[in-house]
Structure formats: structure tokens, C-alpha cells
């Protein structure tokens, strides 16, 4: 039996690997005051690289408070004009928070 070796691939920087990543990153855990710095840093990286809409799956997000929703609104405001933060599977609490905050007709966020 002969073994087939894979061709050697040189080390690639993380940015070179981005196209192979899922097109809809998932955000697990909590988005609240205690996780706000990490949550905002992640959103900043995702939004700063965007050339259009940014899609996020919130199906694994256990909890989000007002500060988490405000972080999402702030991140959406950094996107290029006409682009949106498109959120799949948002928690029901997030929908209620957005209703109470009433960020306007186009806050840069779309719930899918």
C-alpha cells in the first residue's frame, strides 16, 4: 500500500485564511457589561474588514443586555454606507431591547 502525501503548504498569516472561514460567524456565550471589551473588539475586527453587509449568527448567544445591543448598534454605525449588520437567530430579549431603544428607521441592523 502506498501513502499519498499532501503537498507542503507554507505557513500563511491569519488574514490569508479569512476567505475560508464561515460566511456567518457565530457569537456564543454572553454579551453584557462583563464581556463588553471582548465583544466590541470582535465586532470591530469584523466590521473593519467589511466591504458590505456583515452577517452574524446569534443562535448560540445565551444572553444579551442593553450594553450588548448598544455595542451592536455602534459596530453597525462603522460599516460602509448602505451596509448592515445582519443578525440571524437573535434572542427574543434583543428584539425587545431594540424596540425600547428605538434606534430609528435604519439603525444599520437587520434581524433575519
Short mmCIF file of N, CA and C in Angstrom, two decimals:
data_model
loop_
_atom_site.label_atom_id
_atom_site.label_comp_id
_atom_site.label_asym_id
_atom_site.label_seq_id
_atom_site.Cartn_x
_atom_site.Cartn_y
_atom_site.Cartn_z
N UNK A 1 0.85 -1.17 0.00
CA UNK A 1 0.00 0.00 0.00
C UNK A 1 0.90 1.24 0.00
N UNK A 2 0.61 2.15 -0.86
CA UNK A 2 1.40 3.37 -0.97
C UNK A 2 0.67 4.52 -0.27
N UNK A 3 1.41 5.35 0.39
CA UNK A 3 0.83 6.53 1.05
C UNK A 3 0.91 7.72 0.11
N UNK A 4 -0.11 8.51 0.09
CA UNK A 4 -0.12 9.73 -0.72
C UNK A 4 0.10 10.90 0.20
N UNK A 5 1.17 11.59 -0.02
CA UNK A 5 1.50 12.74 0.83
C UNK A 5 0.84 13.99 0.28
N UNK A 6 0.36 14.82 1.18
CA UNK A 6 -0.19 16.12 0.77
C UNK A 6 0.96 17.05 0.45
N UNK A 7 0.80 17.91 -0.54
CA UNK A 7 1.88 18.85 -0.86
C UNK A 7 2.12 19.80 0.32
N UNK A 8 3.36 20.15 0.50
CA UNK A 8 3.71 21.09 1.57
C UNK A 8 3.13 22.46 1.28
N UNK A 9 2.47 23.04 2.27
CA UNK A 9 1.92 24.39 2.12
C UNK A 9 2.64 25.31 3.09
N UNK A 10 3.19 26.39 2.61
CA UNK A 10 3.89 27.31 3.51
C UNK A 10 2.91 27.92 4.50
N UNK A 11 3.45 28.35 5.64
CA UNK A 11 2.63 29.00 6.66
C UNK A 11 2.00 30.26 6.10
N UNK A 12 0.71 30.40 6.33
CA UNK A 12 0.00 31.60 5.86
C UNK A 12 -0.44 32.43 7.05
N UNK A 13 -0.37 33.75 6.93
CA UNK A 13 -0.86 34.59 8.03
C UNK A 13 -2.37 34.42 8.17
N UNK A 14 -2.94 34.70 9.37
CA UNK A 14 -4.38 34.53 9.58
C UNK A 14 -5.24 35.27 8.57
N UNK A 15 -4.82 36.47 8.13
CA UNK A 15 -5.62 37.21 7.16
C UNK A 15 -5.78 36.46 5.85
N UNK A 16 -4.78 35.68 5.47
CA UNK A 16 -4.86 34.93 4.22
C UNK A 16 -5.88 33.81 4.33
N UNK A 17 -6.23 33.44 5.54
CA UNK A 17 -7.17 32.33 5.74
C UNK A 17 -8.62 32.81 5.84
N UNK A 18 -8.85 34.11 5.92
CA UNK A 18 -10.20 34.62 6.11
C UNK A 18 -11.21 34.15 5.06
N UNK A 19 -10.90 34.08 3.78
CA UNK A 19 -11.92 33.65 2.82
C UNK A 19 -12.45 32.24 3.08
N UNK A 20 -11.65 31.39 3.76
CA UNK A 20 -12.08 30.03 4.04
C UNK A 20 -12.96 29.93 5.28
N UNK A 21 -13.05 31.01 6.04
CA UNK A 21 -13.87 31.00 7.24
C UNK A 21 -15.35 31.01 6.88
N UNK A 22 -16.22 30.56 7.82
CA UNK A 22 -17.64 30.61 7.54
C UNK A 22 -18.09 32.03 7.21
N UNK A 23 -19.04 32.16 6.31
CA UNK A 23 -19.51 33.48 5.94
C UNK A 23 -20.41 34.09 7.00
N UNK A 24 -20.86 33.29 7.95
CA UNK A 24 -21.72 33.79 9.01
C UNK A 24 -21.15 33.37 10.37
N UNK A 25 -20.22 34.18 10.92
CA UNK A 25 -19.64 33.81 12.22
C UNK A 25 -20.72 33.69 13.29
N UNK A 26 -20.49 32.79 14.24
CA UNK A 26 -21.41 32.61 15.35
C UNK A 26 -20.85 33.28 16.59
N UNK A 27 -21.75 33.89 17.36
CA UNK A 27 -21.35 34.54 18.60
C UNK A 27 -21.96 33.78 19.77
N UNK A 28 -21.20 32.90 20.41
CA UNK A 28 -21.72 32.14 21.55
C UNK A 28 -21.52 32.90 22.87
N UNK A 29 -22.19 32.45 23.91
CA UNK A 29 -21.97 32.99 25.25
C UNK A 29 -22.85 34.16 25.60
N UNK A 30 -22.26 35.13 26.30
CA UNK A 30 -22.97 36.31 26.79
C UNK A 30 -22.42 37.58 26.15
N UNK A 31 -23.30 38.55 25.98
CA UNK A 31 -22.89 39.89 25.55
C UNK A 31 -23.47 40.86 26.58
N UNK A 32 -22.65 41.16 27.58
CA UNK A 32 -23.10 42.05 28.66
C UNK A 32 -21.92 42.91 29.11
N UNK A 33 -22.08 43.62 30.20
CA UNK A 33 -21.02 44.53 30.67
C UNK A 33 -19.70 43.82 30.94
N UNK A 34 -19.76 42.58 31.43
CA UNK A 34 -18.52 41.87 31.76
C UNK A 34 -17.76 41.42 30.52
N UNK A 35 -18.45 41.18 29.43
CA UNK A 35 -17.80 40.72 28.20
C UNK A 35 -17.69 41.83 27.15
N UNK A 36 -18.14 43.02 27.50
CA UNK A 36 -18.21 44.11 26.53
C UNK A 36 -16.89 44.41 25.82
N UNK A 37 -15.75 44.49 26.51
CA UNK A 37 -14.50 44.80 25.79
C UNK A 37 -14.18 43.75 24.71
N UNK A 38 -14.31 42.47 25.04
CA UNK A 38 -14.02 41.42 24.06
C UNK A 38 -15.05 41.42 22.94
N UNK A 39 -16.31 41.63 23.29
CA UNK A 39 -17.39 41.65 22.31
C UNK A 39 -17.18 42.79 21.33
N UNK A 40 -16.85 43.97 21.83
CA UNK A 40 -16.62 45.12 20.96
C UNK A 40 -15.37 44.94 20.11
N UNK A 41 -14.34 44.31 20.66
CA UNK A 41 -13.13 44.06 19.88
C UNK A 41 -13.42 43.12 18.71
N UNK A 42 -14.19 42.08 18.97
CA UNK A 42 -14.57 41.15 17.91
C UNK A 42 -15.39 41.85 16.84
N UNK A 43 -16.38 42.62 17.25
CA UNK A 43 -17.22 43.34 16.29
C UNK A 43 -16.39 44.34 15.49
N UNK A 44 -15.44 44.98 16.14
CA UNK A 44 -14.59 45.95 15.46
C UNK A 44 -13.78 45.29 14.35
N UNK A 45 -13.22 44.13 14.63
CA UNK A 45 -12.44 43.41 13.62
C UNK A 45 -13.33 43.01 12.45
N UNK A 46 -14.49 42.44 12.76
CA UNK A 46 -15.40 42.00 11.69
C UNK A 46 -15.87 43.17 10.83
N UNK A 47 -16.24 44.27 11.46
CA UNK A 47 -16.79 45.41 10.72
C UNK A 47 -15.71 46.19 9.99
N UNK A 48 -14.50 46.24 10.52
CA UNK A 48 -13.44 47.00 9.86
C UNK A 48 -13.01 46.35 8.55
N UNK A 49 -13.23 45.06 8.40
CA UNK A 49 -12.85 44.34 7.19
C UNK A 49 -13.99 44.25 6.18
N UNK A 50 -15.13 44.78 6.54
CA UNK A 50 -16.32 44.62 5.71
C UNK A 50 -16.31 45.54 4.50
N UNK A 51 -16.76 44.99 3.38
CA UNK A 51 -16.96 45.78 2.18
C UNK A 51 -18.45 45.86 1.87
N UNK A 52 -19.26 45.23 2.70
CA UNK A 52 -20.71 45.20 2.53
C UNK A 52 -21.34 44.77 3.83
N UNK A 53 -22.43 44.03 3.75
CA UNK A 53 -23.11 43.55 4.94
C UNK A 53 -22.24 42.57 5.72
N UNK A 54 -22.38 42.59 7.04
CA UNK A 54 -21.72 41.63 7.92
C UNK A 54 -22.82 40.76 8.51
N UNK A 55 -22.71 39.45 8.31
CA UNK A 55 -23.70 38.50 8.80
C UNK A 55 -23.18 37.80 10.03
N UNK A 56 -24.01 37.77 11.09
CA UNK A 56 -23.65 37.10 12.33
C UNK A 56 -24.80 36.19 12.75
N UNK A 57 -24.46 35.01 13.23
CA UNK A 57 -25.45 34.08 13.75
C UNK A 57 -25.43 34.18 15.27
N UNK A 58 -26.55 34.60 15.85
CA UNK A 58 -26.65 34.77 17.30
C UNK A 58 -27.36 33.60 17.97
N UNK A 59 -27.54 32.50 17.25
CA UNK A 59 -28.27 31.34 17.78
C UNK A 59 -27.65 30.74 19.02
N UNK A 60 -26.35 30.92 19.23
CA UNK A 60 -25.67 30.37 20.41
C UNK A 60 -25.44 31.43 21.49
N UNK A 61 -25.97 32.62 21.28
CA UNK A 61 -25.83 33.69 22.27
C UNK A 61 -26.84 33.43 23.39
N UNK A 62 -26.34 33.13 24.58
CA UNK A 62 -27.21 32.78 25.71
C UNK A 62 -27.90 33.99 26.31
N UNK A 63 -27.21 35.13 26.28
CA UNK A 63 -27.74 36.31 26.96
C UNK A 63 -27.17 37.55 26.32
N UNK A 64 -28.00 38.56 26.17
CA UNK A 64 -27.54 39.88 25.73
C UNK A 64 -28.30 40.93 26.52
N UNK A 65 -27.57 41.93 27.00
CA UNK A 65 -28.22 43.02 27.72
C UNK A 65 -28.16 44.29 26.88
N UNK A 66 -28.60 45.38 27.47
CA UNK A 66 -28.64 46.65 26.74
C UNK A 66 -27.24 47.04 26.24
N UNK A 67 -26.22 46.82 27.05
CA UNK A 67 -24.87 47.19 26.62
C UNK A 67 -24.43 46.37 25.41
N UNK A 68 -24.84 45.12 25.33
CA UNK A 68 -24.52 44.29 24.17
C UNK A 68 -25.21 44.79 22.91
N UNK A 69 -26.47 45.19 23.05
CA UNK A 69 -27.22 45.72 21.91
C UNK A 69 -26.61 47.05 21.46
N UNK A 70 -26.23 47.88 22.41
CA UNK A 70 -25.59 49.16 22.07
C UNK A 70 -24.27 48.91 21.35
N UNK A 71 -23.53 47.89 21.77
CA UNK A 71 -22.28 47.54 21.08
C UNK A 71 -22.56 47.15 19.63
N UNK A 72 -23.64 46.41 19.40
CA UNK A 72 -24.00 46.03 18.03
C UNK A 72 -24.38 47.26 17.21
N UNK A 73 -25.13 48.17 17.81
CA UNK A 73 -25.51 49.41 17.11
C UNK A 73 -24.28 50.25 16.76
N UNK A 74 -23.36 50.35 17.69
CA UNK A 74 -22.13 51.12 17.44
C UNK A 74 -21.30 50.48 16.32
N UNK A 75 -21.22 49.15 16.35
CA UNK A 75 -20.47 48.44 15.30
C UNK A 75 -21.12 48.65 13.94
N UNK A 76 -22.44 48.59 13.91
CA UNK A 76 -23.17 48.79 12.65
C UNK A 76 -22.91 50.18 12.08
N UNK A 77 -22.75 51.15 12.96
CA UNK A 77 -22.51 52.54 12.52
C UNK A 77 -21.13 52.70 11.86
N UNK A 78 -20.22 51.75 12.06
CA UNK A 78 -18.89 51.85 11.46
C UNK A 78 -18.83 51.21 10.07
N UNK A 79 -19.89 50.54 9.67
CA UNK A 79 -19.91 49.88 8.36
C UNK A 79 -20.00 50.90 7.23
N UNK A 80 -19.54 50.51 6.05
CA UNK A 80 -19.67 51.41 4.90
C UNK A 80 -21.13 51.79 4.66
N UNK A 81 -21.35 52.95 4.10
CA UNK A 81 -22.70 53.44 3.85
C UNK A 81 -23.50 52.41 3.04
N UNK A 82 -24.73 52.17 3.49
CA UNK A 82 -25.61 51.22 2.82
C UNK A 82 -25.43 49.78 3.29
N UNK A 83 -24.43 49.52 4.12
CA UNK A 83 -24.19 48.18 4.64
C UNK A 83 -24.89 48.00 5.98
N UNK A 84 -25.16 46.75 6.31
CA UNK A 84 -25.88 46.45 7.55
C UNK A 84 -25.20 45.30 8.30
N UNK A 85 -25.46 45.27 9.58
CA UNK A 85 -25.15 44.13 10.42
C UNK A 85 -26.40 43.26 10.36
N UNK A 86 -26.31 42.11 9.72
CA UNK A 86 -27.45 41.22 9.54
C UNK A 86 -27.34 40.11 10.58
N UNK A 87 -28.29 40.07 11.50
CA UNK A 87 -28.24 39.17 12.64
C UNK A 87 -29.26 38.06 12.50
N UNK A 88 -28.77 36.82 12.40
CA UNK A 88 -29.63 35.65 12.33
C UNK A 88 -29.85 35.10 13.74
N UNK A 89 -31.03 34.59 13.99
CA UNK A 89 -31.38 33.94 15.26
C UNK A 89 -31.15 34.83 16.48
N UNK A 90 -31.58 36.08 16.44
CA UNK A 90 -31.36 36.95 17.61
C UNK A 90 -32.24 36.49 18.78
N UNK A 91 -31.72 36.61 20.01
CA UNK A 91 -32.53 36.27 21.17
C UNK A 91 -33.75 37.20 21.26
N UNK A 92 -34.83 36.70 21.79
CA UNK A 92 -36.05 37.50 21.93
C UNK A 92 -35.80 38.75 22.76
N UNK A 93 -34.96 38.64 23.77
CA UNK A 93 -34.65 39.80 24.61
C UNK A 93 -34.04 40.92 23.77
N UNK A 94 -33.24 40.55 22.78
CA UNK A 94 -32.62 41.56 21.93
C UNK A 94 -33.66 42.31 21.12
N UNK A 95 -34.64 41.59 20.62
CA UNK A 95 -35.72 42.25 19.87
C UNK A 95 -36.44 43.26 20.76
N UNK A 96 -36.71 42.87 22.01
CA UNK A 96 -37.40 43.78 22.93
C UNK A 96 -36.54 45.00 23.25
N UNK A 97 -35.25 44.78 23.45
CA UNK A 97 -34.34 45.90 23.75
C UNK A 97 -34.32 46.88 22.58
N UNK A 98 -34.24 46.35 21.36
CA UNK A 98 -34.24 47.23 20.18
C UNK A 98 -35.54 48.03 20.09
N UNK A 99 -36.67 47.40 20.43
CA UNK A 99 -37.96 48.12 20.42
C UNK A 99 -37.94 49.26 21.41
N UNK A 100 -37.40 49.02 22.60
CA UNK A 100 -37.36 50.04 23.65
C UNK A 100 -36.37 51.16 23.27
N UNK A 101 -35.21 50.78 22.75
CA UNK A 101 -34.22 51.79 22.37
C UNK A 101 -34.68 52.62 21.18
N UNK A 102 -35.47 52.03 20.31
CA UNK A 102 -35.99 52.70 19.12
C UNK A 102 -34.90 53.52 18.42
N UNK A 103 -33.91 52.80 17.83
CA UNK A 103 -32.76 53.50 17.23
C UNK A 103 -33.04 54.23 15.92
N UNK A 104 -34.27 54.22 15.44
CA UNK A 104 -34.60 54.95 14.21
C UNK A 104 -34.94 54.02 13.07
N UNK A 105 -35.27 54.61 11.92
CA UNK A 105 -35.74 53.80 10.79
C UNK A 105 -34.68 52.89 10.19
N UNK A 106 -33.40 53.29 10.18
CA UNK A 106 -32.34 52.43 9.66
C UNK A 106 -31.13 52.48 10.58
N UNK A 107 -31.18 51.67 11.65
CA UNK A 107 -30.08 51.70 12.61
C UNK A 107 -28.83 50.96 12.15
N UNK A 108 -28.87 50.42 10.95
CA UNK A 108 -27.72 49.66 10.45
C UNK A 108 -27.76 48.21 10.82
N UNK A 109 -28.85 47.80 11.48
CA UNK A 109 -29.02 46.40 11.89
C UNK A 109 -30.27 45.84 11.25
N UNK A 110 -30.15 44.64 10.72
CA UNK A 110 -31.32 43.91 10.20
C UNK A 110 -31.39 42.57 10.91
N UNK A 111 -32.57 42.22 11.36
CA UNK A 111 -32.77 40.93 12.01
C UNK A 111 -33.31 39.95 10.97
N UNK A 112 -32.64 38.82 10.85
CA UNK A 112 -33.04 37.79 9.87
C UNK A 112 -33.71 36.62 10.56
#
